JSON list of C-alpha atoms and ligand atoms in Angstrom, two decimals:
[
{"chain": "L", "resi": 132, "resn": "MET", "atom": "CA", "xyz": [8.74, -1.94, -6.50]},
{"chain": "L", "resi": 133, "resn": "ARG", "atom": "CA", "xyz": [9.06, -3.82, -9.75]},
{"chain": "L", "resi": 134, "resn": "ASP", "atom": "CA", "xyz": [8.92, -7.62, -9.90]},
{"chain": "L", "resi": 135, "resn": "LEU", "atom": "CA", "xyz": [12.25, -7.81, -11.84]},
{"chain": "L", "resi": 136, "resn": "PRO", "atom": "CA", "xyz": [15.59, -9.65, -11.15]},
{"chain": "L", "resi": 137, "resn": "ILE", "atom": "CA", "xyz": [17.70, -7.09, -9.20]},
{"chain": "L", "resi": 138, "resn": "ILE", "atom": "CA", "xyz": [20.91, -6.53, -10.95]},
{"chain": "L", "resi": 139, "resn": "ALA", "atom": "CA", "xyz": [23.73, -5.99, -8.57]},
{"chain": "L", "resi": 140, "resn": "LEU", "atom": "CA", "xyz": [25.91, -3.02, -9.86]},
{"chain": "L", "resi": 141, "resn": "ASP", "atom": "CA", "xyz": [29.17, -4.22, -8.42]},
{"chain": "L", "resi": 142, "resn": "PHE", "atom": "CA", "xyz": [31.27, -1.79, -10.19]},
{"chain": "L", "resi": 143, "resn": "ASP", "atom": "CA", "xyz": [33.93, 0.54, -8.84]},
{"chain": "L", "resi": 144, "resn": "SER", "atom": "CA", "xyz": [32.88, 3.84, -10.57]},
{"chain": "L", "resi": 145, "resn": "GLU", "atom": "CA", "xyz": [30.17, 5.89, -11.88]},
{"chain": "L", "resi": 146, "resn": "ASP", "atom": "CA", "xyz": [31.33, 5.78, -15.48]},
{"chain": "L", "resi": 147, "resn": "HIS", "atom": "CA", "xyz": [31.25, 1.91, -15.33]},
{"chain": "L", "resi": 148, "resn": "VAL", "atom": "CA", "xyz": [27.80, 2.03, -14.04]},
{"chain": "L", "resi": 149, "resn": "LEU", "atom": "CA", "xyz": [26.56, 4.53, -16.53]},
{"chain": "L", "resi": 150, "resn": "ASP", "atom": "CA", "xyz": [28.21, 2.62, -19.51]},
{"chain": "L", "resi": 151, "resn": "PHE", "atom": "CA", "xyz": [26.49, -0.51, -18.36]},
{"chain": "L", "resi": 152, "resn": "LEU", "atom": "CA", "xyz": [22.99, 1.11, -17.95]},
{"chain": "L", "resi": 153, "resn": "ASP", "atom": "CA", "xyz": [23.42, 2.61, -21.35]},
{"chain": "L", "resi": 154, "resn": "GLN", "atom": "CA", "xyz": [22.98, -0.75, -22.82]},
{"chain": "L", "resi": 155, "resn": "PHE", "atom": "CA", "xyz": [19.48, -1.25, -21.58]},
{"chain": "L", "resi": 156, "resn": "ASP", "atom": "CA", "xyz": [16.42, 0.71, -22.93]},
{"chain": "L", "resi": 157, "resn": "GLU", "atom": "CA", "xyz": [14.01, -0.70, -20.41]},
{"chain": "L", "resi": 158, "resn": "PRO", "atom": "CA", "xyz": [13.42, 0.18, -16.71]},
{"chain": "L", "resi": 159, "resn": "LEU", "atom": "CA", "xyz": [15.54, -2.00, -14.50]},
{"chain": "L", "resi": 160, "resn": "PHE", "atom": "CA", "xyz": [15.81, -2.92, -10.62]},
{"chain": "L", "resi": 161, "resn": "VAL", "atom": "CA", "xyz": [19.42, -2.42, -9.63]},
{"chain": "L", "resi": 162, "resn": "LYS", "atom": "CA", "xyz": [21.38, -2.97, -6.36]},
{"chain": "L", "resi": 163, "resn": "VAL", "atom": "CA", "xyz": [23.92, -0.36, -5.25]},
{"chain": "L", "resi": 164, "resn": "GLY", "atom": "CA", "xyz": [26.09, -1.69, -2.56]},
{"chain": "L", "resi": 165, "resn": "MET", "atom": "CA", "xyz": [28.79, -0.40, -0.31]},
{"chain": "L", "resi": 166, "resn": "GLU", "atom": "CA", "xyz": [31.59, -0.55, -2.92]},
{"chain": "L", "resi": 167, "resn": "LEU", "atom": "CA", "xyz": [29.94, 1.88, -5.24]},
{"chain": "L", "resi": 168, "resn": "TYR", "atom": "CA", "xyz": [28.05, 4.04, -2.67]},
{"chain": "L", "resi": 169, "resn": "TYR", "atom": "CA", "xyz": [31.08, 4.91, -0.51]},
{"chain": "L", "resi": 170, "resn": "GLN", "atom": "CA", "xyz": [32.63, 6.38, -3.68]},
{"chain": "L", "resi": 171, "resn": "THR", "atom": "CA", "xyz": [29.89, 8.13, -5.57]},
{"chain": "L", "resi": 172, "resn": "GLY", "atom": "CA", "xyz": [27.48, 8.75, -2.67]},
{"chain": "L", "resi": 173, "resn": "PRO", "atom": "CA", "xyz": [23.90, 10.15, -3.30]},
{"chain": "L", "resi": 174, "resn": "ALA", "atom": "CA", "xyz": [24.79, 11.86, -6.52]},
{"chain": "L", "resi": 175, "resn": "LEU", "atom": "CA", "xyz": [24.92, 8.54, -8.43]},
{"chain": "L", "resi": 176, "resn": "ILE", "atom": "CA", "xyz": [21.58, 7.30, -6.87]},
{"chain": "L", "resi": 177, "resn": "LYS", "atom": "CA", "xyz": [19.96, 10.53, -8.09]},
{"chain": "L", "resi": 178, "resn": "LYS", "atom": "CA", "xyz": [21.24, 9.86, -11.65]},
{"chain": "L", "resi": 179, "resn": "ILE", "atom": "CA", "xyz": [20.11, 6.17, -11.56]},
{"chain": "L", "resi": 180, "resn": "LYS", "atom": "CA", "xyz": [16.63, 7.36, -10.47]},
{"chain": "L", "resi": 181, "resn": "GLU", "atom": "CA", "xyz": [16.56, 10.02, -13.15]},
{"chain": "L", "resi": 182, "resn": "ARG", "atom": "CA", "xyz": [16.89, 7.17, -15.69]},
{"chain": "L", "resi": 183, "resn": "GLY", "atom": "CA", "xyz": [13.68, 5.59, -14.20]},
{"chain": "L", "resi": 184, "resn": "HIS", "atom": "CA", "xyz": [15.38, 2.57, -12.56]},
{"chain": "L", "resi": 185, "resn": "ASP", "atom": "CA", "xyz": [14.09, 0.93, -9.33]},
{"chain": "L", "resi": 186, "resn": "ILE", "atom": "CA", "xyz": [17.09, 1.00, -6.56]},
{"chain": "L", "resi": 187, "resn": "PHE", "atom": "CA", "xyz": [17.96, -1.34, -3.74]},
{"chain": "L", "resi": 188, "resn": "LEU", "atom": "CA", "xyz": [20.39, 0.52, -1.66]},
{"chain": "L", "resi": 189, "resn": "ASP", "atom": "CA", "xyz": [22.29, -2.33, 0.02]},
{"chain": "L", "resi": 190, "resn": "LEU", "atom": "CA", "xyz": [24.32, -0.72, 2.88]},
{"chain": "L", "resi": 191, "resn": "LYS", "atom": "CA", "xyz": [23.34, -3.20, 5.63]},
{"chain": "L", "resi": 192, "resn": "LEU", "atom": "CA", "xyz": [23.18, -0.66, 8.58]},
{"chain": "L", "resi": 193, "resn": "HIS", "atom": "CA", "xyz": [24.24, -1.98, 12.06]},
{"chain": "L", "resi": 194, "resn": "ASP", "atom": "CA", "xyz": [24.85, 0.33, 14.90]},
{"chain": "L", "resi": 195, "resn": "ILE", "atom": "CA", "xyz": [23.13, 1.56, 17.96]},
{"chain": "L", "resi": 196, "resn": "PRO", "atom": "CA", "xyz": [19.56, 2.26, 17.40]},
{"chain": "L", "resi": 197, "resn": "ASN", "atom": "CA", "xyz": [19.77, 6.00, 17.60]},
{"chain": "L", "resi": 198, "resn": "THR", "atom": "CA", "xyz": [22.55, 6.12, 15.04]},
{"chain": "L", "resi": 199, "resn": "VAL", "atom": "CA", "xyz": [20.62, 3.83, 12.65]},
{"chain": "L", "resi": 200, "resn": "GLN", "atom": "CA", "xyz": [17.54, 5.86, 12.99]},
{"chain": "L", "resi": 201, "resn": "LYS", "atom": "CA", "xyz": [19.31, 9.12, 11.94]},
{"chain": "L", "resi": 202, "resn": "ALA", "atom": "CA", "xyz": [21.22, 7.35, 9.19]},
{"chain": "L", "resi": 203, "resn": "MET", "atom": "CA", "xyz": [17.79, 6.09, 8.03]},
{"chain": "L", "resi": 204, "resn": "GLU", "atom": "CA", "xyz": [16.31, 9.48, 8.07]},
{"chain": "L", "resi": 205, "resn": "GLY", "atom": "CA", "xyz": [18.92, 10.56, 5.44]},
{"chain": "L", "resi": 206, "resn": "LEU", "atom": "CA", "xyz": [18.52, 7.33, 3.40]},
{"chain": "L", "resi": 207, "resn": "GLY", "atom": "CA", "xyz": [14.63, 8.01, 3.36]},
{"chain": "L", "resi": 208, "resn": "LYS", "atom": "CA", "xyz": [15.13, 11.35, 1.61]},
{"chain": "L", "resi": 209, "resn": "LEU", "atom": "CA", "xyz": [16.96, 9.45, -1.36]},
{"chain": "L", "resi": 210, "resn": "ASN", "atom": "CA", "xyz": [13.60, 7.82, -2.14]},
{"chain": "L", "resi": 211, "resn": "VAL", "atom": "CA", "xyz": [14.96, 4.52, -3.25]},
{"chain": "L", "resi": 212, "resn": "ASP", "atom": "CA", "xyz": [12.86, 1.47, -3.29]},
{"chain": "L", "resi": 213, "resn": "LEU", "atom": "CA", "xyz": [14.53, -0.74, -0.81]},
{"chain": "L", "resi": 214, "resn": "VAL", "atom": "CA", "xyz": [17.00, -0.40, 2.05]},
{"chain": "L", "resi": 215, "resn": "ASN", "atom": "CA", "xyz": [18.46, -2.84, 4.58]},
{"chain": "L", "resi": 216, "resn": "VAL", "atom": "CA", "xyz": [20.07, -3.33, 8.04]},
{"chain": "L", "resi": 217, "resn": "HIS", "atom": "CA", "xyz": [21.47, -6.29, 9.95]},
{"chain": "L", "resi": 218, "resn": "ALA", "atom": "CA", "xyz": [19.08, -8.21, 12.05]},
{"chain": "L", "resi": 219, "resn": "ALA", "atom": "CA", "xyz": [21.94, -8.94, 14.31]},
{"chain": "L", "resi": 220, "resn": "GLY", "atom": "CA", "xyz": [21.54, -5.28, 15.55]},
{"chain": "L", "resi": 221, "resn": "GLY", "atom": "CA", "xyz": [18.56, -6.26, 17.50]},
{"chain": "L", "resi": 222, "resn": "THR", "atom": "CA", "xyz": [14.74, -5.43, 17.52]},
{"chain": "L", "resi": 223, "resn": "GLU", "atom": "CA", "xyz": [15.24, -2.10, 19.05]},
{"chain": "L", "resi": 224, "resn": "MET", "atom": "CA", "xyz": [17.68, -1.07, 16.32]},
{"chain": "L", "resi": 225, "resn": "MET", "atom": "CA", "xyz": [15.35, -2.40, 13.65]},
{"chain": "L", "resi": 226, "resn": "LYS", "atom": "CA", "xyz": [12.24, -0.52, 15.16]},
{"chain": "L", "resi": 227, "resn": "HIS", "atom": "CA", "xyz": [14.45, 2.62, 15.22]},
{"chain": "L", "resi": 228, "resn": "ALA", "atom": "CA", "xyz": [15.41, 2.00, 11.57]},
{"chain": "L", "resi": 229, "resn": "VAL", "atom": "CA", "xyz": [11.86, 2.03, 10.55]},
{"chain": "L", "resi": 230, "resn": "LYS", "atom": "CA", "xyz": [11.12, 5.10, 12.54]},
{"chain": "L", "resi": 231, "resn": "GLY", "atom": "CA", "xyz": [14.02, 6.94, 10.91]},
{"chain": "L", "resi": 232, "resn": "LEU", "atom": "CA", "xyz": [13.05, 5.73, 7.49]},
{"chain": "L", "resi": 233, "resn": "ARG", "atom": "CA", "xyz": [9.45, 6.80, 7.84]},
{"chain": "L", "resi": 234, "resn": "LYS", "atom": "CA", "xyz": [10.21, 10.33, 9.06]},
{"chain": "L", "resi": 235, "resn": "TYR", "atom": "CA", "xyz": [10.41, 11.72, 5.37]},
{"chain": "L", "resi": 236, "resn": "ASN", "atom": "CA", "xyz": [9.42, 8.71, 3.46]},
{"chain": "L", "resi": 237, "resn": "GLU", "atom": "CA", "xyz": [6.28, 6.46, 3.24]},
{"chain": "L", "resi": 238, "resn": "THR", "atom": "CA", "xyz": [7.04, 4.06, 0.53]},
{"chain": "L", "resi": 239, "resn": "THR", "atom": "CA", "xyz": [10.60, 2.73, 0.63]},
{"chain": "L", "resi": 240, "resn": "LYS", "atom": "CA", "xyz": [10.72, -0.97, 1.94]},
{"chain": "L", "resi": 241, "resn": "ILE", "atom": "CA", "xyz": [12.98, -2.11, 4.42]},
{"chain": "L", "resi": 242, "resn": "ILE", "atom": "CA", "xyz": [14.44, -5.65, 4.96]},
{"chain": "L", "resi": 243, "resn": "ALA", "atom": "CA", "xyz": [17.07, -7.26, 7.32]},
{"chain": "L", "resi": 244, "resn": "VAL", "atom": "CA", "xyz": [20.13, -9.31, 6.47]},
{"chain": "L", "resi": 245, "resn": "THR", "atom": "CA", "xyz": [19.90, -12.52, 8.50]},
{"chain": "L", "resi": 246, "resn": "GLN", "atom": "CA", "xyz": [23.13, -14.53, 8.18]},
{"chain": "L", "resi": 247, "resn": "LEU", "atom": "CA", "xyz": [25.58, -13.57, 5.32]},
{"chain": "L", "resi": 248, "resn": "THR", "atom": "CA", "xyz": [25.85, -16.38, 2.89]},
{"chain": "L", "resi": 249, "resn": "SER", "atom": "CA", "xyz": [29.58, -16.16, 3.66]},
{"chain": "L", "resi": 250, "resn": "THR", "atom": "CA", "xyz": [28.81, -17.50, 7.05]},
{"chain": "L", "resi": 251, "resn": "THR", "atom": "CA", "xyz": [29.42, -21.20, 7.51]},
{"chain": "L", "resi": 252, "resn": "GLU", "atom": "CA", "xyz": [27.76, -23.23, 10.22]},
{"chain": "L", "resi": 253, "resn": "GLU", "atom": "CA", "xyz": [31.29, -23.61, 11.65]},
{"chain": "L", "resi": 254, "resn": "MET", "atom": "CA", "xyz": [31.47, -19.90, 12.06]},
{"chain": "L", "resi": 255, "resn": "LEU", "atom": "CA", "xyz": [28.05, -19.70, 13.51]},
{"chain": "L", "resi": 256, "resn": "HIS", "atom": "CA", "xyz": [28.99, -22.24, 16.21]},
{"chain": "L", "resi": 257, "resn": "GLN", "atom": "CA", "xyz": [32.56, -21.20, 16.90]},
{"chain": "L", "resi": 258, "resn": "GLU", "atom": "CA", "xyz": [32.59, -17.40, 16.19]},
{"chain": "L", "resi": 259, "resn": "GLN", "atom": "CA", "xyz": [28.97, -16.23, 16.86]},
{"chain": "L", "resi": 260, "resn": "ASN", "atom": "CA", "xyz": [28.45, -18.72, 19.65]},
{"chain": "L", "resi": 261, "resn": "ILE", "atom": "CA", "xyz": [24.95, -19.57, 18.13]},
{"chain": "L", "resi": 262, "resn": "GLN", "atom": "CA", "xyz": [24.52, -23.25, 18.68]},
{"chain": "L", "resi": 263, "resn": "THR", "atom": "CA", "xyz": [21.74, -24.00, 16.09]},
{"chain": "L", "resi": 264, "resn": "SER", "atom": "CA", "xyz": [21.58, -24.67, 12.44]},
{"chain": "L", "resi": 265, "resn": "ILE", "atom": "CA", "xyz": [22.06, -21.88, 9.79]},
{"chain": "L", "resi": 266, "resn": "GLU", "atom": "CA", "xyz": [18.44, -22.34, 8.79]},
{"chain": "L", "resi": 267, "resn": "GLU", "atom": "CA", "xyz": [17.11, -21.90, 12.49]},
{"chain": "L", "resi": 268, "resn": "ALA", "atom": "CA", "xyz": [19.30, -19.02, 13.02]},
{"chain": "L", "resi": 269, "resn": "VAL", "atom": "CA", "xyz": [18.05, -17.28, 9.72]},
{"chain": "L", "resi": 270, "resn": "LEU", "atom": "CA", "xyz": [14.50, -18.13, 10.80]},
{"chain": "L", "resi": 271, "resn": "ASN", "atom": "CA", "xyz": [15.08, -16.67, 14.28]},
{"chain": "L", "resi": 272, "resn": "TYR", "atom": "CA", "xyz": [16.40, -13.42, 12.74]},
{"chain": "L", "resi": 273, "resn": "ALA", "atom": "CA", "xyz": [13.60, -13.14, 10.29]},
{"chain": "L", "resi": 274, "resn": "LYS", "atom": "CA", "xyz": [11.06, -13.38, 12.99]},
{"chain": "L", "resi": 275, "resn": "LEU", "atom": "CA", "xyz": [12.71, -10.76, 14.89]},
{"chain": "L", "resi": 276, "resn": "ALA", "atom": "CA", "xyz": [12.58, -8.54, 11.85]},
{"chain": "L", "resi": 277, "resn": "GLN", "atom": "CA", "xyz": [8.85, -9.31, 11.12]},
{"chain": "L", "resi": 278, "resn": "GLU", "atom": "CA", "xyz": [8.12, -8.39, 14.70]},
{"chain": "L", "resi": 279, "resn": "SER", "atom": "CA", "xyz": [10.01, -5.28, 14.37]},
{"chain": "L", "resi": 280, "resn": "GLY", "atom": "CA", "xyz": [7.92, -4.14, 11.47]},
{"chain": "L", "resi": 281, "resn": "LEU", "atom": "CA", "xyz": [10.25, -4.71, 8.62]},
{"chain": "L", "resi": 282, "resn": "ASP", "atom": "CA", "xyz": [9.00, -5.88, 5.30]},
{"chain": "L", "resi": 283, "resn": "GLY", "atom": "CA", "xyz": [11.24, -8.82, 4.73]},
{"chain": "L", "resi": 284, "resn": "VAL", "atom": "CA", "xyz": [14.71, -10.24, 4.78]},
{"chain": "L", "resi": 285, "resn": "VAL", "atom": "CA", "xyz": [17.78, -11.05, 2.55]},
{"chain": "L", "resi": 286, "resn": "CYS", "atom": "CA", "xyz": [18.30, -14.74, 2.64]},
{"chain": "L", "resi": 287, "resn": "SER", "atom": "CA", "xyz": [19.43, -17.87, 0.58]},
{"chain": "L", "resi": 288, "resn": "PRO", "atom": "CA", "xyz": [16.68, -19.22, -1.70]},
{"chain": "L", "resi": 289, "resn": "LEU", "atom": "CA", "xyz": [17.20, -22.55, 0.17]},
{"chain": "L", "resi": 290, "resn": "GLU", "atom": "CA", "xyz": [15.80, -20.89, 3.29]},
{"chain": "L", "resi": 291, "resn": "ALA", "atom": "CA", "xyz": [12.93, -19.16, 1.54]},
{"chain": "L", "resi": 292, "resn": "LYS", "atom": "CA", "xyz": [10.43, -21.91, 1.73]},
{"chain": "L", "resi": 293, "resn": "LEU", "atom": "CA", "xyz": [10.72, -22.38, 5.53]},
{"chain": "L", "resi": 294, "resn": "LEU", "atom": "CA", "xyz": [10.46, -18.62, 6.02]},
{"chain": "L", "resi": 295, "resn": "THR", "atom": "CA", "xyz": [7.34, -18.55, 3.64]},
{"chain": "L", "resi": 296, "resn": "LYS", "atom": "CA", "xyz": [5.86, -21.22, 5.87]},
{"chain": "L", "resi": 297, "resn": "SER", "atom": "CA", "xyz": [6.42, -19.37, 9.04]},
{"chain": "L", "resi": 298, "resn": "LEU", "atom": "CA", "xyz": [6.10, -15.81, 8.19]},
{"chain": "L", "resi": 299, "resn": "GLY", "atom": "CA", "xyz": [3.82, -15.80, 5.01]},
{"chain": "L", "resi": 300, "resn": "SER", "atom": "CA", "xyz": [4.28, -15.25, 1.34]},
{"chain": "L", "resi": 301, "resn": "ASP", "atom": "CA", "xyz": [4.03, -11.49, 1.54]},
{"chain": "L", "resi": 302, "resn": "PHE", "atom": "CA", "xyz": [7.20, -11.19, 3.80]},
{"chain": "L", "resi": 303, "resn": "LEU", "atom": "CA", "xyz": [9.83, -10.26, 1.15]},
{"chain": "L", "resi": 304, "resn": "LYS", "atom": "CA", "xyz": [12.53, -12.87, 0.61]},
{"chain": "L", "resi": 305, "resn": "VAL", "atom": "CA", "xyz": [15.30, -11.25, -1.56]},
{"chain": "L", "resi": 306, "resn": "THR", "atom": "CA", "xyz": [17.72, -13.84, -2.46]},
{"chain": "L", "resi": 307, "resn": "PRO", "atom": "CA", "xyz": [21.27, -13.67, -3.89]},
{"chain": "L", "resi": 308, "resn": "GLY", "atom": "CA", "xyz": [23.17, -16.68, -4.94]},
{"chain": "L", "resi": 309, "resn": "ILE", "atom": "CA", "xyz": [21.42, -17.12, -8.16]},
{"chain": "L", "resi": 310, "resn": "ARG", "atom": "CA", "xyz": [22.94, -18.81, -11.33]},
{"chain": "L", "resi": 311, "resn": "PRO", "atom": "CA", "xyz": [21.25, -19.81, -14.61]},
{"chain": "L", "resi": 312, "resn": "LYS", "atom": "CA", "xyz": [22.09, -23.29, -15.69]},
{"chain": "L", "resi": 313, "resn": "GLY", "atom": "CA", "xyz": [25.59, -23.45, -17.15]},
{"chain": "L", "resi": 314, "resn": "ALA", "atom": "CA", "xyz": [26.76, -20.07, -15.67]},
{"chain": "L", "resi": 315, "resn": "ALA", "atom": "CA", "xyz": [30.09, -19.66, -13.66]},
{"chain": "L", "resi": 316, "resn": "VAL", "atom": "CA", "xyz": [29.40, -20.26, -9.94]},
{"chain": "L", "resi": 317, "resn": "ASN", "atom": "CA", "xyz": [32.16, -17.83, -9.00]},
{"chain": "L", "resi": 318, "resn": "ASP", "atom": "CA", "xyz": [32.54, -17.63, -4.96]},
{"chain": "L", "resi": 319, "resn": "GLN", "atom": "CA", "xyz": [28.86, -18.25, -4.41]},
{"chain": "L", "resi": 320, "resn": "LYS", "atom": "CA", "xyz": [28.52, -21.65, -2.46]},
{"chain": "L", "resi": 321, "resn": "ARG", "atom": "CA", "xyz": [24.90, -22.41, -2.36]},
{"chain": "L", "resi": 322, "resn": "ILE", "atom": "CA", "xyz": [23.32, -21.48, -5.64]},
{"chain": "L", "resi": 323, "resn": "THR", "atom": "CA", "xyz": [20.00, -22.03, -7.38]},
{"chain": "L", "resi": 324, "resn": "THR", "atom": "CA", "xyz": [18.52, -21.07, -10.71]},
{"chain": "L", "resi": 325, "resn": "PRO", "atom": "CA", "xyz": [15.98, -18.33, -11.11]},
{"chain": "L", "resi": 326, "resn": "GLU", "atom": "CA", "xyz": [13.07, -20.78, -11.66]},
{"chain": "L", "resi": 327, "resn": "ASP", "atom": "CA", "xyz": [14.00, -22.76, -8.55]},
{"chain": "L", "resi": 328, "resn": "ALA", "atom": "CA", "xyz": [14.38, -19.65, -6.63]},
{"chain": "L", "resi": 329, "resn": "LYS", "atom": "CA", "xyz": [10.83, -18.84, -7.48]},
{"chain": "L", "resi": 330, "resn": "GLN", "atom": "CA", "xyz": [9.57, -22.30, -6.64]},
{"chain": "L", "resi": 331, "resn": "LEU", "atom": "CA", "xyz": [11.16, -22.09, -3.27]},
{"chain": "L", "resi": 332, "resn": "GLY", "atom": "CA", "xyz": [9.42, -18.78, -2.52]},
{"chain": "L", "resi": 333, "resn": "SER", "atom": "CA", "xyz": [11.91, -16.13, -3.15]},
{"chain": "L", "resi": 334, "resn": "THR", "atom": "CA", "xyz": [9.91, -12.91, -3.96]},
{"chain": "L", "resi": 335, "resn": "HIS", "atom": "CA", "xyz": [12.95, -11.14, -5.46]},
{"chain": "L", "resi": 336, "resn": "ILE", "atom": "CA", "xyz": [16.41, -12.36, -6.86]},
{"chain": "L", "resi": 337, "resn": "VAL", "atom": "CA", "xyz": [19.68, -10.57, -6.90]},
{"chain": "L", "resi": 338, "resn": "VAL", "atom": "CA", "xyz": [21.95, -11.40, -9.87]},
{"chain": "L", "resi": 339, "resn": "GLY", "atom": "CA", "xyz": [25.41, -9.71, -10.40]},
{"chain": "L", "resi": 340, "resn": "ARG", "atom": "CA", "xyz": [28.17, -11.29, -12.39]},
{"chain": "L", "resi": 341, "resn": "PRO", "atom": "CA", "xyz": [26.14, -13.56, -14.66]},
{"chain": "L", "resi": 342, "resn": "ILE", "atom": "CA", "xyz": [24.93, -10.19, -16.10]},
{"chain": "L", "resi": 343, "resn": "THR", "atom": "CA", "xyz": [27.40, -7.58, -15.29]},
{"chain": "L", "resi": 344, "resn": "GLN", "atom": "CA", "xyz": [30.44, -9.83, -16.51]},
{"chain": "L", "resi": 345, "resn": "SER", "atom": "CA", "xyz": [28.56, -11.35, -19.44]},
{"chain": "L", "resi": 346, "resn": "GLU", "atom": "CA", "xyz": [29.78, -10.64, -22.98]},
{"chain": "L", "resi": 347, "resn": "HIS", "atom": "CA", "xyz": [26.30, -9.72, -23.74]},
{"chain": "L", "resi": 348, "resn": "PRO", "atom": "CA", "xyz": [24.69, -8.22, -20.60]},
{"chain": "L", "resi": 349, "resn": "GLN", "atom": "CA", "xyz": [21.41, -7.23, -22.19]},
{"chain": "L", "resi": 350, "resn": "GLU", "atom": "CA", "xyz": [20.96, -10.84, -23.58]},
{"chain": "L", "resi": 351, "resn": "SER", "atom": "CA", "xyz": [21.95, -12.58, -20.43]},
{"chain": "L", "resi": 352, "resn": "TYR", "atom": "CA", "xyz": [19.56, -10.36, -18.42]},
{"chain": "L", "resi": 353, "resn": "THR", "atom": "CA", "xyz": [16.66, -11.07, -20.72]},
{"chain": "L", "resi": 354, "resn": "LYS", "atom": "CA", "xyz": [17.05, -14.72, -20.25]},
{"chain": "L", "resi": 355, "resn": "ILE", "atom": "CA", "xyz": [17.14, -14.52, -16.47]},
{"chain": "L", "resi": 356, "resn": "LYS", "atom": "CA", "xyz": [14.20, -12.24, -16.41]},
{"chain": "L", "resi": 357, "resn": "GLU", "atom": "CA", "xyz": [12.27, -14.62, -18.72]},
{"chain": "L", "resi": 358, "resn": "SER", "atom": "CA", "xyz": [13.17, -17.61, -16.49]},
{"chain": "L", "resi": 359, "resn": "TRP", "atom": "CA", "xyz": [12.17, -15.51, -13.38]},
{"chain": "L", "resi": 360, "resn": "LEU", "atom": "CA", "xyz": [8.96, -14.25, -14.68]},
{"chain": "L", "resi": 361, "resn": "SER", "atom": "CA", "xyz": [7.82, -17.54, -16.35]},
{"chain": "Z", "resi": 537, "resn": "C5P", "atom": "O1", "xyz": [27.81, -11.79, -8.73]},
{"chain": "Z", "resi": 537, "resn": "C5P", "atom": "P1", "xyz": [26.66, -12.34, -7.65]},
{"chain": "Z", "resi": 537, "resn": "C5P", "atom": "O2", "xyz": [25.42, -12.84, -8.54]},
{"chain": "Z", "resi": 537, "resn": "C5P", "atom": "O3", "xyz": [27.36, -13.28, -6.90]},
{"chain": "Z", "resi": 537, "resn": "C5P", "atom": "O4", "xyz": [26.28, -10.98, -6.82]},
{"chain": "Z", "resi": 537, "resn": "C5P", "atom": "C1", "xyz": [25.40, -11.28, -5.76]},
{"chain": "Z", "resi": 537, "resn": "C5P", "atom": "C2", "xyz": [25.30, -10.00, -5.21]},
{"chain": "Z", "resi": 537, "resn": "C5P", "atom": "O5", "xyz": [24.49, -10.04, -4.01]},
{"chain": "Z", "resi": 537, "resn": "C5P", "atom": "C3", "xyz": [26.65, -9.26, -4.62]},
{"chain": "Z", "resi": 537, "resn": "C5P", "atom": "O6", "xyz": [26.34, -7.86, -4.70]},
{"chain": "Z", "resi": 537, "resn": "C5P", "atom": "C4", "xyz": [26.71, -9.78, -3.22]},
{"chain": "Z", "resi": 537, "resn": "C5P", "atom": "O7", "xyz": [27.40, -8.89, -2.38]},
{"chain": "Z", "resi": 537, "resn": "C5P", "atom": "C5", "xyz": [25.33, -9.85, -2.80]},
{"chain": "Z", "resi": 537, "resn": "C5P", "atom": "N1", "xyz": [24.97, -10.58, -1.58]},
{"chain": "Z", "resi": 537, "resn": "C5P", "atom": "C6", "xyz": [25.36, -12.03, -1.60]},
{"chain": "Z", "resi": 537, "resn": "C5P", "atom": "N2", "xyz": [25.09, -12.75, -0.37]},
{"chain": "Z", "resi": 537, "resn": "C5P", "atom": "C7", "xyz": [24.50, -12.11, 0.60]},
{"chain": "Z", "resi": 537, "resn": "C5P", "atom": "C8", "xyz": [24.09, -10.80, 0.60]},
{"chain": "Z", "resi": 537, "resn": "C5P", "atom": "C9", "xyz": [24.47, -10.08, -0.60]},
{"chain": "Z", "resi": 537, "resn": "C5P", "atom": "O8", "xyz": [25.84, -12.53, -2.70]},
{"chain": "Z", "resi": 537, "resn": "C5P", "atom": "N3", "xyz": [24.09, -12.80, 1.59]}
]
């Protein structure tokens, strides 16, 4: 898995994705989410891989353990670099996810979504009935993910420091909510710069619109990459 900013390919068609990728003549690390995968399926994954890019397949599986295990067997055959599940599915589900993934695949990393960044503390208390801070809820899920044999979590960079302290620096902290200085915030609420994310302990950053919606995607990517790697 490359140590590059992960570009969120939030496009609605294969043509848009391939046009976007055509602008780059270097290997990238890209994220394919539900919007794209549910329309294009494994065929697009194969095409992106053929171009030599790393892939985070962000499908956030959450179902009964047996179903997730069988789904992961299928995803394992795609040989992407990173996949994920919802930690809220529980330790049994996460262990079965690892088992399924490993049936045909030894290398793909698997991480858990802790709390979505769209979840507010009020929602946590009122709707999920979890009476702690978001940070504590994230740490709890991250501990369960580690105990279940997962490689890391998706979290906010603002939580990464706490997770590194409790779970070690090797445990992956893949963090969206990244904005370079001066970039549009869009609908992200709690954001950090690539430099700050690294400082806080993110092991990988996910960046979408600051690159995909930029007038000069390649230039915007290069700047973000340099800030991240510096
Ligand atoms: O465009 P932007 O940089 O905000 O994109 C961030 C990407 O990360 C999107 O694909 C979004 O769905 C994803 N994401 C997120 N927050 C999470 C999990 C995933 O923003 N907690």
